[in-house]
PDB file of C-alpha atoms in Angstrom:
ATOM      1  CA  ILE A 800       0.000   0.000   0.000  1.00  0.00           C
ATOM      2  CA  ALA A 801       2.938   2.292   0.718  1.00  0.00           C
ATOM      3  CA  LEU A 802       4.258   1.589  -2.778  1.00  0.00           C
ATOM      4  CA  LEU A 803       0.886   2.314  -4.371  1.00  0.00           C
ATOM      5  CA  TYR A 804       0.768   5.582  -2.473  1.00  0.00           C
ATOM      6  CA  ALA A 805       4.236   6.571  -3.680  1.00  0.00           C
ATOM      7  CA  LEU A 806       3.251   5.801  -7.269  1.00  0.00           C
ATOM      8  CA  GLY A 807       0.028   7.792  -6.959  1.00  0.00           C
ATOM      9  CA  THR A 808       1.414  11.072  -5.683  1.00  0.00           C
ATOM     10  CA  ASP A 809       3.230  13.689  -7.767  1.00  0.00           C
ATOM     11  CA  ASN A 810       5.742  14.487  -5.045  1.00  0.00           C
ATOM     12  CA  ILE A 811       7.567  11.135  -4.950  1.00  0.00           C
ATOM     13  CA  ASP A 812       9.635   9.745  -7.813  1.00  0.00           C
ATOM     14  CA  VAL A 813      10.319   6.060  -7.160  1.00  0.00           C
ATOM     15  CA  LYS A 814      13.681   5.209  -8.725  1.00  0.00           C
ATOM     16  CA  THR A 815      14.497   1.748  -7.421  1.00  0.00           C
ATOM     17  CA  ILE A 816      13.400  -0.814  -4.851  1.00  0.00           C
ATOM     18  CA  SER A 817      15.502  -3.307  -2.917  1.00  0.00           C
ATOM     19  CA  VAL A 818      13.678  -6.069  -1.073  1.00  0.00           C
ATOM     20  CA  VAL A 819      14.727  -8.043   1.976  1.00  0.00           C
ATOM     21  CA  GLY A 820      13.463 -11.098   3.800  1.00  0.00           C
ATOM     22  CA  GLY A 821      10.791 -10.031   6.278  1.00  0.00           C
ATOM     23  CA  ASN A 822       7.178 -11.112   6.669  1.00  0.00           C
ATOM     24  CA  VAL A 823       8.007 -13.785   4.070  1.00  0.00           C
ATOM     25  CA  ASP A 824      11.215 -14.842   2.317  1.00  0.00           C
ATOM     26  CA  VAL A 825      12.950 -12.401  -0.001  1.00  0.00           C
ATOM     27  CA  GLU A 826      11.853 -14.157  -3.222  1.00  0.00           C
ATOM     28  CA  GLN A 827       8.192 -13.873  -2.222  1.00  0.00           C
ATOM     29  CA  CYS A 828       8.685 -10.260  -1.133  1.00  0.00           C
ATOM     30  CA  ALA A 829      10.093  -9.494  -4.577  1.00  0.00           C
ATOM     31  CA  ARG A 830       7.171 -11.252  -6.250  1.00  0.00           C
ATOM     32  CA  ASN A 831       4.687  -9.199  -4.234  1.00  0.00           C
ATOM     33  CA  THR A 832       6.501  -5.977  -5.096  1.00  0.00           C
ATOM     34  CA  LEU A 833       6.565  -6.771  -8.799  1.00  0.00           C
ATOM     35  CA  GLN A 834       2.865  -7.640  -8.745  1.00  0.00           C
ATOM     36  CA  ILE A 835       2.032  -4.249  -7.252  1.00  0.00           C
ATOM     37  CA  LEU A 836       4.231  -2.459  -9.792  1.00  0.00           C
ATOM     38  CA  GLU A 837       2.554  -4.337 -12.626  1.00  0.00           C
ATOM     39  CA  LEU A 838      -0.894  -3.513 -11.237  1.00  0.00           C
ATOM     40  CA  ALA A 839       0.023   0.175 -11.251  1.00  0.00           C
ATOM     41  CA  GLY A 840       1.584   0.032 -14.721  1.00  0.00           C
ATOM     42  CA  ARG A 841       5.104   0.712 -13.414  1.00  0.00           C
ATOM     43  CA  SER A 842       7.036  -2.442 -14.245  1.00  0.00           C
ATOM     44  CA  ASP A 843       9.823  -0.135 -15.444  1.00  0.00           C
ATOM     45  CA  ILE A 844      11.001   0.376 -11.859  1.00  0.00           C
ATOM     46  CA  PRO A 845      13.805  -2.105 -11.079  1.00  0.00           C
ATOM     47  CA  VAL A 846      13.423  -4.436  -8.103  1.00  0.00           C
ATOM     48  CA  TYR A 847      16.619  -5.819  -6.586  1.00  0.00           C
ATOM     49  CA  LEU A 848      16.786  -9.013  -4.564  1.00  0.00           C
ATOM     50  CA  GLY A 849      18.561  -8.259  -1.293  1.00  0.00           C
ATOM     51  CA  ALA A 850      19.360 -10.274   1.813  1.00  0.00           C
ATOM     52  CA  ASN A 851      17.152 -13.206   2.764  1.00  0.00           C
ATOM     53  CA  LYS A 852      18.081 -13.251   6.444  1.00  0.00           C
ATOM     54  CA  PRO A 853      19.208 -10.857   9.177  1.00  0.00           C
ATOM     55  CA  LEU A 854      22.874 -10.215   9.873  1.00  0.00           C
ATOM     56  CA  LYS A 855      23.156 -12.511  12.903  1.00  0.00           C
ATOM     57  CA  ARG A 856      19.745 -14.049  13.522  1.00  0.00           C
ATOM     58  CA  PRO A 857      17.282 -16.401  11.851  1.00  0.00           C
ATOM     59  CA  LEU A 858      14.488 -14.687   9.949  1.00  0.00           C
ATOM     60  CA  LYS A 859      11.205 -14.467  11.834  1.00  0.00           C
ATOM     61  CA  MET A 860       8.344 -14.496   9.319  1.00  0.00           C
ATOM     62  CA  LEU A 861       4.700 -13.759  10.126  1.00  0.00           C
ATOM     63  CA  PRO A 862       2.366 -15.912   7.997  1.00  0.00           C
ATOM     64  CA  GLU A 863      -0.215 -15.750  10.781  1.00  0.00           C
ATOM     65  CA  VAL A 864      -0.527 -11.997  10.184  1.00  0.00           C
ATOM     66  CA  PHE A 865       0.067 -11.513   6.451  1.00  0.00           C
ATOM     67  CA  GLY A 866      -0.693 -14.978   5.062  1.00  0.00           C
ATOM     68  CA  VAL A 867       1.707 -17.436   3.461  1.00  0.00           C
ATOM     69  CA  THR A 868       2.331 -15.067   0.539  1.00  0.00           C
ATOM     70  CA  GLY A 869       2.937 -12.069   2.767  1.00  0.00           C
ATOM     71  CA  MET A 870       0.165 -10.243   0.913  1.00  0.00           C
ATOM     72  CA  SER A 871      -3.211 -11.687   1.854  1.00  0.00           C
ATOM     73  CA  GLY A 872      -5.815 -10.377  -0.540  1.00  0.00           C
ATOM     74  CA  GLY A 873      -3.379 -10.572  -3.436  1.00  0.00           C
ATOM     75  CA  GLU A 874      -3.311 -14.331  -3.965  1.00  0.00           C
ATOM     76  CA  ASP A 875      -5.359 -14.081  -7.165  1.00  0.00           C
ATOM     77  CA  MET A 876      -3.052 -11.529  -8.790  1.00  0.00           C
ATOM     78  CA  PRO A 877      -1.225 -12.803 -11.896  1.00  0.00           C
ATOM     79  CA  LEU A 878       2.420 -13.724 -11.572  1.00  0.00           C
ATOM     80  CA  PRO A 879       4.614 -10.798 -12.619  1.00  0.00           C
ATOM     81  CA  LYS A 880       6.093 -10.824 -16.106  1.00  0.00           C
ATOM     82  CA  VAL A 881       9.271  -9.090 -14.923  1.00  0.00           C
ATOM     83  CA  LYS A 882      11.843 -10.852 -12.756  1.00  0.00           C
ATOM     84  CA  PRO A 883      13.756  -9.309  -9.848  1.00  0.00           C
ATOM     85  CA  ILE A 884      17.406  -8.507 -10.400  1.00  0.00           C
ATOM     86  CA  LYS A 885      19.678 -10.826  -8.432  1.00  0.00           C
ATOM     87  CA  ILE A 886      22.680  -9.173  -6.820  1.00  0.00           C
ATOM     88  CA  ASN A 887      25.158  -9.545  -3.990  1.00  0.00           C
ATOM     89  CA  PRO A 888      23.527  -7.314  -1.363  1.00  0.00           C
ATOM     90  CA  SER A 889      26.794  -6.731   0.489  1.00  0.00           C
ATOM     91  CA  THR A 890      28.507  -5.135  -2.518  1.00  0.00           C
ATOM     92  CA  ASP A 891      26.267  -4.447  -5.497  1.00  0.00           C
ATOM     93  CA  LEU A 892      23.634  -2.428  -3.643  1.00  0.00           C
ATOM     94  CA  THR A 893      26.198   0.290  -2.999  1.00  0.00           C
ATOM     95  CA  ASN A 894      25.929   1.292  -6.659  1.00  0.00           C
ATOM     96  CA  ILE A 895      22.145   0.939  -6.717  1.00  0.00           C
ATOM     97  CA  ILE A 896      20.982   2.699  -3.561  1.00  0.00           C
ATOM     98  CA  LYS A 897      22.446   6.044  -4.586  1.00  0.00           C
ATOM     99  CA  TYR A 898      19.520   8.404  -4.304  1.00  0.00           C
ATOM    100  CA  PRO A 899      19.297  11.193  -1.726  1.00  0.00           C
ATOM    101  CA  THR A 900      16.085   9.997  -0.043  1.00  0.00           C
ATOM    102  CA  LEU A 901      15.454   6.475   1.231  1.00  0.00           C
ATOM    103  CA  VAL A 902      12.317   5.002   2.751  1.00  0.00           C
ATOM    104  CA  ALA A 903      12.886   1.873   4.853  1.00  0.00           C
ATOM    105  CA  THR A 904       9.747  -0.130   5.628  1.00  0.00           C
ATOM    106  CA  ALA A 905      11.362  -3.487   6.438  1.00  0.00           C
ATOM    107  CA  PRO A 906      14.310  -4.873   8.410  1.00  0.00           C
ATOM    108  CA  MET A 907      17.355  -2.763   7.499  1.00  0.00           C
ATOM    109  CA  THR A 908      19.683  -5.620   6.586  1.00  0.00           C
ATOM    110  CA  ASN A 909      20.339  -4.381   3.046  1.00  0.00           C
ATOM    111  CA  LEU A 910      21.240  -0.905   4.262  1.00  0.00           C
ATOM    112  CA  ALA A 911      23.520  -2.252   6.993  1.00  0.00           C
ATOM    113  CA  LEU A 912      25.376  -4.394   4.462  1.00  0.00           C
ATOM    114  CA  ASN A 913      25.858  -1.270   2.357  1.00  0.00           C
ATOM    115  CA  VAL A 914      27.255   0.671   5.295  1.00  0.00           C
ATOM    116  CA  GLN A 915      29.674  -2.140   6.137  1.00  0.00           C
ATOM    117  CA  ALA A 916      30.868  -2.522   2.542  1.00  0.00           C
ATOM    118  CA  ASN A 917      31.149   1.173   1.788  1.00  0.00           C
ATOM    119  CA  PRO A 918      31.070   3.659   4.687  1.00  0.00           C
ATOM    120  CA  ASP A 919      30.971   6.545   2.179  1.00  0.00           C
ATOM    121  CA  PHE A 920      27.522   5.319   1.147  1.00  0.00           C
ATOM    122  CA  THR A 921      26.020   7.374   3.962  1.00  0.00           C
ATOM    123  CA  ASN A 922      27.310  10.582   2.382  1.00  0.00           C
ATOM    124  CA  THR A 923      24.965  10.008  -0.560  1.00  0.00           C
ATOM    125  CA  VAL A 924      21.870   9.698   1.618  1.00  0.00           C
ATOM    126  CA  LYS A 925      20.541  13.083   2.686  1.00  0.00           C
ATOM    127  CA  HIS A 926      17.391  11.877   4.422  1.00  0.00           C
ATOM    128  CA  MET A 927      16.084   8.470   5.426  1.00  0.00           C
ATOM    129  CA  PHE A 928      12.511   7.821   6.524  1.00  0.00           C
ATOM    130  CA  VAL A 929      12.191   4.707   8.675  1.00  0.00           C
ATOM    131  CA  MET A 930       9.002   2.850   9.530  1.00  0.00           C
ATOM    132  CA  GLY A 931      10.222   1.218  12.684  1.00  0.00           C
ATOM    133  CA  GLY A 932      10.644   1.403  16.408  1.00  0.00           C
ATOM    134  CA  SER A 933       8.403   3.130  18.902  1.00  0.00           C
ATOM    135  CA  ALA A 934       9.870   6.006  20.875  1.00  0.00           C
ATOM    136  CA  TYR A 935       6.800   6.084  23.089  1.00  0.00           C
ATOM    137  CA  PRO A 936       4.274   3.354  23.943  1.00  0.00           C
ATOM    138  CA  GLU A 937       1.876   2.633  21.087  1.00  0.00           C
ATOM    139  CA  PRO A 938      -1.774   3.480  21.853  1.00  0.00           C
ATOM    140  CA  VAL A 939      -3.486   0.087  21.445  1.00  0.00           C
ATOM    141  CA  HIS A 940      -1.662  -1.975  24.094  1.00  0.00           C
ATOM    142  CA  LYS A 941       0.643   0.679  25.609  1.00  0.00           C
ATOM    143  CA  ARG A 942       3.790  -1.214  24.588  1.00  0.00           C
ATOM    144  CA  LEU A 943       7.056  -0.219  22.926  1.00  0.00           C
ATOM    145  CA  GLY A 944       6.527  -2.794  20.194  1.00  0.00           C
ATOM    146  CA  ASN A 945       4.248  -5.294  18.513  1.00  0.00           C
ATOM    147  CA  LEU A 946       6.463  -8.399  18.684  1.00  0.00           C
ATOM    148  CA  LYS A 947       7.244 -10.335  21.848  1.00  0.00           C
ATOM    149  CA  VAL A 948      11.016 -10.695  21.855  1.00  0.00           C
ATOM    150  CA  ASP A 949      12.311 -14.212  22.561  1.00  0.00           C
ATOM    151  CA  GLY A 950      14.130 -14.507  25.871  1.00  0.00           C
ATOM    152  CA  SER A 951      12.549 -11.321  27.153  1.00  0.00           C
ATOM    153  CA  ASP A 952       9.388 -10.157  28.851  1.00  0.00           C
ATOM    154  CA  GLY A 953       9.237  -7.126  26.581  1.00  0.00           C
ATOM    155  CA  TYR A 954       8.218  -6.091  23.094  1.00  0.00           C
ATOM    156  CA  ALA A 955       9.903  -4.367  20.171  1.00  0.00           C
ATOM    157  CA  GLU A 956       8.637  -3.185  16.806  1.00  0.00           C
ATOM    158  CA  TYR A 957       8.890  -5.976  14.217  1.00  0.00           C
ATOM    159  CA  ASN A 958      11.304  -4.399  11.701  1.00  0.00           C
ATOM    160  CA  PHE A 959      13.832  -3.530  14.404  1.00  0.00           C
ATOM    161  CA  ALA A 960      13.310  -6.744  16.381  1.00  0.00           C
ATOM    162  CA  VAL A 961      13.992  -8.961  13.342  1.00  0.00           C
ATOM    163  CA  ASP A 962      17.422  -7.407  12.726  1.00  0.00           C
ATOM    164  CA  PRO A 963      18.385  -5.094  15.593  1.00  0.00           C
ATOM    165  CA  GLU A 964      22.070  -5.240  14.654  1.00  0.00           C
ATOM    166  CA  ALA A 965      21.239  -3.846  11.209  1.00  0.00           C
ATOM    167  CA  ALA A 966      19.102  -1.065  12.654  1.00  0.00           C
ATOM    168  CA  GLN A 967      21.879  -0.105  15.055  1.00  0.00           C
ATOM    169  CA  ILE A 968      24.485  -0.035  12.275  1.00  0.00           C
ATOM    170  CA  VAL A 969      22.317   2.200  10.099  1.00  0.00           C
ATOM    171  CA  PHE A 970      21.340   4.615  12.870  1.00  0.00           C
ATOM    172  CA  SER A 971      24.958   5.021  13.975  1.00  0.00           C
ATOM    173  CA  ALA A 972      26.388   5.328  10.440  1.00  0.00           C
ATOM    174  CA  GLY A 973      26.284   9.116  10.247  1.00  0.00           C
ATOM    175  CA  ILE A 974      23.354   9.604   7.860  1.00  0.00           C
ATOM    176  CA  GLU A 975      22.593  13.310   7.776  1.00  0.00           C
ATOM    177  CA  ALA A 976      18.904  13.100   8.685  1.00  0.00           C
ATOM    178  CA  ILE A 977      16.721  10.240   9.899  1.00  0.00           C
ATOM    179  CA  THR A 978      12.988  10.505  10.470  1.00  0.00           C
ATOM    180  CA  MET A 979      11.541   7.652  12.512  1.00  0.00           C
ATOM    181  CA  ILE A 980       7.862   6.835  12.134  1.00  0.00           C
ATOM    182  CA  GLY A 981       7.125   4.272  14.818  1.00  0.00           C
ATOM    183  CA  LEU A 982       4.188   2.382  16.256  1.00  0.00           C
ATOM    184  CA  ASN A 983       3.383   5.296  18.555  1.00  0.00           C
ATOM    185  CA  VAL A 984       2.111   7.045  15.402  1.00  0.00           C
ATOM    186  CA  THR A 985       1.257   4.246  12.961  1.00  0.00           C
ATOM    187  CA  ARG A 986      -1.184   2.717  15.437  1.00  0.00           C
ATOM    188  CA  THR A 987      -3.143   5.966  15.620  1.00  0.00           C
ATOM    189  CA  VAL A 988      -4.300   5.727  11.977  1.00  0.00           C
ATOM    190  CA  LEU A 989      -6.238   2.504  11.617  1.00  0.00           C
ATOM    191  CA  TYR A 990      -7.855   0.918   8.600  1.00  0.00           C
ATOM    192  CA  ASN A 991     -11.510  -0.004   9.121  1.00  0.00           C
ATOM    193  CA  HIS A 992     -14.790  -0.433   7.237  1.00  0.00           C
ATOM    194  CA  LYS A 993     -15.111   3.323   6.690  1.00  0.00           C
ATOM    195  CA  ILE A 994     -11.759   3.567   4.899  1.00  0.00           C
ATOM    196  CA  GLU A 995     -12.550   0.356   3.026  1.00  0.00           C
ATOM    197  CA  LYS A 996     -15.695   2.003   1.626  1.00  0.00           C
ATOM    198  CA  ARG A 997     -13.792   5.137   0.608  1.00  0.00           C
ATOM    199  CA  LEU A 998     -11.269   3.054  -1.317  1.00  0.00           C
ATOM    200  CA  LEU A 999     -13.952   0.991  -3.043  1.00  0.00           C
ATOM    201  CA  ASP A1000     -15.841   4.160  -3.956  1.00  0.00           C
ATOM    202  CA  CYS A1001     -12.768   5.333  -5.908  1.00  0.00           C
ATOM    203  CA  GLY A1002     -13.758   2.882  -8.638  1.00  0.00           C
ATOM    204  CA  THR A1003     -10.160   2.162  -9.672  1.00  0.00           C
ATOM    205  CA  LYS A1004      -8.441  -1.211  -9.792  1.00  0.00           C
ATOM    206  CA  CYS A1005      -5.543  -0.074  -7.605  1.00  0.00           C
ATOM    207  CA  ALA A1006      -7.790   1.319  -4.873  1.00  0.00           C
ATOM    208  CA  ALA A1007      -9.986  -1.794  -5.031  1.00  0.00           C
ATOM    209  CA  ARG A1008      -6.947  -4.061  -4.705  1.00  0.00           C
ATOM    210  CA  ALA A1009      -5.658  -1.987  -1.793  1.00  0.00           C
ATOM    211  CA  ALA A1010      -9.018  -2.411  -0.068  1.00  0.00           C
ATOM    212  CA  LYS A1011      -8.948  -6.165  -0.660  1.00  0.00           C
ATOM    213  CA  ILE A1012      -5.423  -6.525   0.710  1.00  0.00           C
ATOM    214  CA  LEU A1013      -6.087  -4.358   3.745  1.00  0.00           C
ATOM    215  CA  SER A1014      -9.403  -6.069   4.476  1.00  0.00           C
ATOM    216  CA  SER A1015      -7.797  -9.541   4.473  1.00  0.00           C
ATOM    217  CA  VAL A1016      -7.072  -9.354   8.176  1.00  0.00           C
ATOM    218  CA  GLY A1017      -5.440 -12.375   9.805  1.00  0.00           C
ATOM    219  CA  GLU A1018      -6.628 -13.936  13.045  1.00  0.00           C
ATOM    220  CA  GLU A1019      -3.809 -12.302  14.992  1.00  0.00           C
ATOM    221  CA  ASP A1020      -4.795  -8.798  13.878  1.00  0.00           C
ATOM    222  CA  LEU A1021      -8.477  -9.550  14.524  1.00  0.00           C
ATOM    223  CA  GLU A1022      -7.537 -10.277  18.123  1.00  0.00           C
ATOM    224  CA  ASP A1023      -4.849  -7.605  18.408  1.00  0.00           C
ATOM    225  CA  TYR A1024      -7.187  -4.749  17.502  1.00  0.00           C
ATOM    226  CA  ALA A1025     -10.345  -6.119  19.140  1.00  0.00           C
ATOM    227  CA  SER A1026     -10.488  -3.231  21.612  1.00  0.00           C
ATOM    228  CA  VAL A1027     -10.681  -0.567  18.882  1.00  0.00           C
ATOM    229  CA  LYS A1028     -13.323  -2.120  16.621  1.00  0.00           C
ATOM    230  CA  GLU A1029     -16.774  -0.688  15.977  1.00  0.00           C
ATOM    231  CA  PHE A1030     -18.058  -4.245  15.486  1.00  0.00           C
ATOM    232  CA  GLY A1031     -16.580  -7.734  15.588  1.00  0.00           C
ATOM    233  CA  ALA A1032     -15.947  -8.196  11.870  1.00  0.00           C
ATOM    234  CA  ASP A1033     -14.556  -4.690  11.332  1.00  0.00           C
ATOM    235  CA  PRO A1034     -11.292  -5.242   9.352  1.00  0.00           C
ATOM    236  CA  VAL A1035      -9.191  -3.102  11.676  1.00  0.00           C
ATOM    237  CA  ARG A1036      -5.425  -2.991  11.280  1.00  0.00           C
ATOM    238  CA  ALA A1037      -2.695  -0.366  11.451  1.00  0.00           C
ATOM    239  CA  LEU A1038      -1.486   1.283   8.232  1.00  0.00           C
ATOM    240  CA  HIS A1039       2.180   1.105   9.180  1.00  0.00           C
ATOM    241  CA  ASP A1040       4.260   1.439   6.005  1.00  0.00           C
ATOM    242  CA  VAL A1041       2.078   3.920   4.174  1.00  0.00           C
ATOM    243  CA  VAL A1042       2.311   6.280   7.164  1.00  0.00           C
ATOM    244  CA  ALA A1043       6.054   6.553   6.539  1.00  0.00           C
ATOM    245  CA  MET A1044       5.454   7.281   2.860  1.00  0.00           C
ATOM    246  CA  VAL A1045       2.887   9.976   3.646  1.00  0.00           C
ATOM    247  CA  CYS A1046       5.376  11.459   6.121  1.00  0.00           C
ATOM    248  CA  LEU A1047       7.894  11.844   3.297  1.00  0.00           C
ATOM    249  CA  ASP A1048       5.232  13.365   1.053  1.00  0.00           C
ATOM    250  CA  CYS A1049       3.380  15.586   3.540  1.00  0.00           C
ATOM    251  CA  PRO A1050       5.461  16.232   6.668  1.00  0.00           C
ATOM    252  CA  ASP A1051       3.276  19.235   7.482  1.00  0.00           C
ATOM    253  CA  ILE A1052       0.479  16.973   8.771  1.00  0.00           C
ATOM    254  CA  PHE A1053       2.840  15.399  11.327  1.00  0.00           C
ATOM    255  CA  THR A1054       4.241  16.598  14.643  1.00  0.00           C
ATOM    256  CA  PHE A1055       7.867  15.774  15.465  1.00  0.00           C
ATOM    257  CA  GLU A1056      10.371  15.765  18.311  1.00  0.00           C
ATOM    258  CA  THR A1057      14.153  15.594  17.955  1.00  0.00           C
ATOM    259  CA  LEU A1058      15.349  12.794  20.229  1.00  0.00           C
ATOM    260  CA  PRO A1059      18.494  10.758  21.009  1.00  0.00           C
ATOM    261  CA  ILE A1060      17.633   7.191  20.020  1.00  0.00           C
ATOM    262  CA  GLN A1061      19.357   4.011  21.152  1.00  0.00           C
ATOM    263  CA  ILE A1062      18.487   0.671  19.537  1.00  0.00           C
ATOM    264  CA  CYS A1063      18.907  -2.098  22.070  1.00  0.00           C
ATOM    265  CA  VAL A1064      21.151  -4.979  21.036  1.00  0.00           C
ATOM    266  CA  GLY A1065      22.199  -7.343  23.801  1.00  0.00           C
ATOM    267  CA  ASN A1066      21.180  -4.939  26.576  1.00  0.00           C
ATOM    268  CA  PRO A1067      19.327  -7.207  29.036  1.00  0.00           C
ATOM    269  CA  PRO A1068      16.772  -6.804  30.461  1.00  0.00           C
ATOM    270  CA  LEU A1069      15.776  -4.555  27.548  1.00  0.00           C
ATOM    271  CA  PRO A1070      14.483  -6.528  24.528  1.00  0.00           C
ATOM    272  CA  SER A1071      16.648  -6.535  21.402  1.00  0.00           C
ATOM    273  CA  GLY A1072      15.273  -4.116  18.844  1.00  0.00           C
ATOM    274  CA  GLN A1073      13.510  -1.889  21.337  1.00  0.00           C
ATOM    275  CA  THR A1074      14.080   1.837  20.828  1.00  0.00           C
ATOM    276  CA  VAL A1075      15.024   3.859  23.891  1.00  0.00           C
ATOM    277  CA  ILE A1076      15.342   7.612  24.355  1.00  0.00           C
ATOM    278  CA  ASN A1077      18.828   7.802  25.828  1.00  0.00           C
ATOM    279  CA  ALA A1078      20.994  10.910  25.649  1.00  0.00           C
ATOM    280  CA  GLU A1079      23.978   9.204  27.315  1.00  0.00           C
ATOM    281  CA  VAL A1080      24.206   6.115  25.095  1.00  0.00           C
ATOM    282  CA  CYS A1081      22.530   6.714  21.752  1.00  0.00           C
ATOM    283  CA  ASP A1082      23.086   5.533  18.194  1.00  0.00           C
ATOM    284  CA  LYS A1083      21.953   8.869  16.760  1.00  0.00           C
ATOM    285  CA  LYS A1084      21.459  11.958  18.904  1.00  0.00           C
ATOM    286  CA  ASP A1085      19.157  13.922  16.622  1.00  0.00           C
ATOM    287  CA  VAL A1086      16.532  11.581  15.188  1.00  0.00           C
ATOM    288  CA  ARG A1087      13.400  13.378  14.027  1.00  0.00           C
ATOM    289  CA  VAL A1088      10.701  11.267  15.648  1.00  0.00           C
ATOM    290  CA  ALA A1089       7.094  11.502  14.514  1.00  0.00           C
ATOM    291  CA  THR A1090       4.840  11.833  17.555  1.00  0.00           C
ATOM    292  CA  LYS A1091       1.470  12.714  16.028  1.00  0.00           C
ATOM    293  CA  VAL A1092      -0.339  12.800  12.686  1.00  0.00           C
ATOM    294  CA  ASP A1093      -3.528  14.535  11.599  1.00  0.00           C
ATOM    295  CA  SER A1094      -5.518  11.369  10.947  1.00  0.00           C
ATOM    296  CA  ASP A1095      -8.227  12.993   8.812  1.00  0.00           C
ATOM    297  CA  ALA A1096      -5.615  14.612   6.565  1.00  0.00           C
ATOM    298  CA  PHE A1097      -3.732  11.306   6.385  1.00  0.00           C
ATOM    299  CA  TYR A1098      -6.784   9.353   5.221  1.00  0.00           C
ATOM    300  CA  ASP A1099      -7.568  12.029   2.640  1.00  0.00           C
ATOM    301  CA  LYS A1100      -4.018  11.908   1.257  1.00  0.00           C
ATOM    302  CA  MET A1101      -3.982   8.116   1.068  1.00  0.00           C
ATOM    303  CA  VAL A1102      -7.344   7.820  -0.682  1.00  0.00           C
ATOM    304  CA  GLU A1103      -6.502  10.648  -3.089  1.00  0.00           C
ATOM    305  CA  ALA A1104      -3.218   9.019  -4.143  1.00  0.00           C
ATOM    306  CA  LEU A1105      -4.852   5.640  -4.747  1.00  0.00           C
ATOM    307  CA  PHE A1106      -7.708   7.293  -6.644  1.00  0.00           C
ATOM    308  CA  ARG A1107      -5.181   8.825  -9.044  1.00  0.00           C
ATOM    309  CA  LEU A1108      -3.924   5.395 -10.069  1.00  0.00           C
ATOM    310  CA  GLU A1109      -6.059   3.523 -12.580  1.00  0.00           C
TER     311      GLU A1109
END
């Protein structure tokens, strides 16, 4: 949905996409990405096959949330005609990820491999928008994450928890500006039957597909968001990744704080991947952290962008 939004707004020019193992394996992630590009008529955008596993940990996939394909509601989409470009993510991506603005909506393994292979890579990136972490407790369950971290009593946001070492490397690499859009904001703009109707009323294939994907809520999300439903079958879920894309496009509808952020890695009893405001030990001292979004303006922007696609 974040990709569809980026393709539907005039203010974002998508140059390239690198995929990484996350909710499903990297091959399936690439297939999903190519299907969305084909749906939107943008198969010209190259998709590069990145890392299939975190730097030091096994990959934790979430079929119970997003289905076995990682894109429930898209199972009937035709297989893409274009293939992803296979590369060595630890070397080749340095010459590919060369644009001044990056949006990271997955574990940051690819970016960390770039930093390790070529420290000068960070000089190219002027601003990175990250969907990850949670500087403050998210509003649904009052936690600092949505994934129970193994060996811990605590929670961390999924993208950071899957590869905390990668997140720490990227945040401490010296990138000029990082904006973090975490669960404390993404869980304030929820998809439900009202937004579903607005998307279907657009009358376009992209908006209709977005509605179908978003409405295909897994059992875990049905339970997770039970307290914020208007009725039992309301397809409520957070709109995580697209919030980061709207933040890039329309920062004026967000409120921010500049905070020193530490990403926990091997800091018991704190869970790995949890983000902590820590001025004494931080990975980046001046992260622009989104703390609030105008939800009505957000919904309007999202629906408008999807309406503009056929």
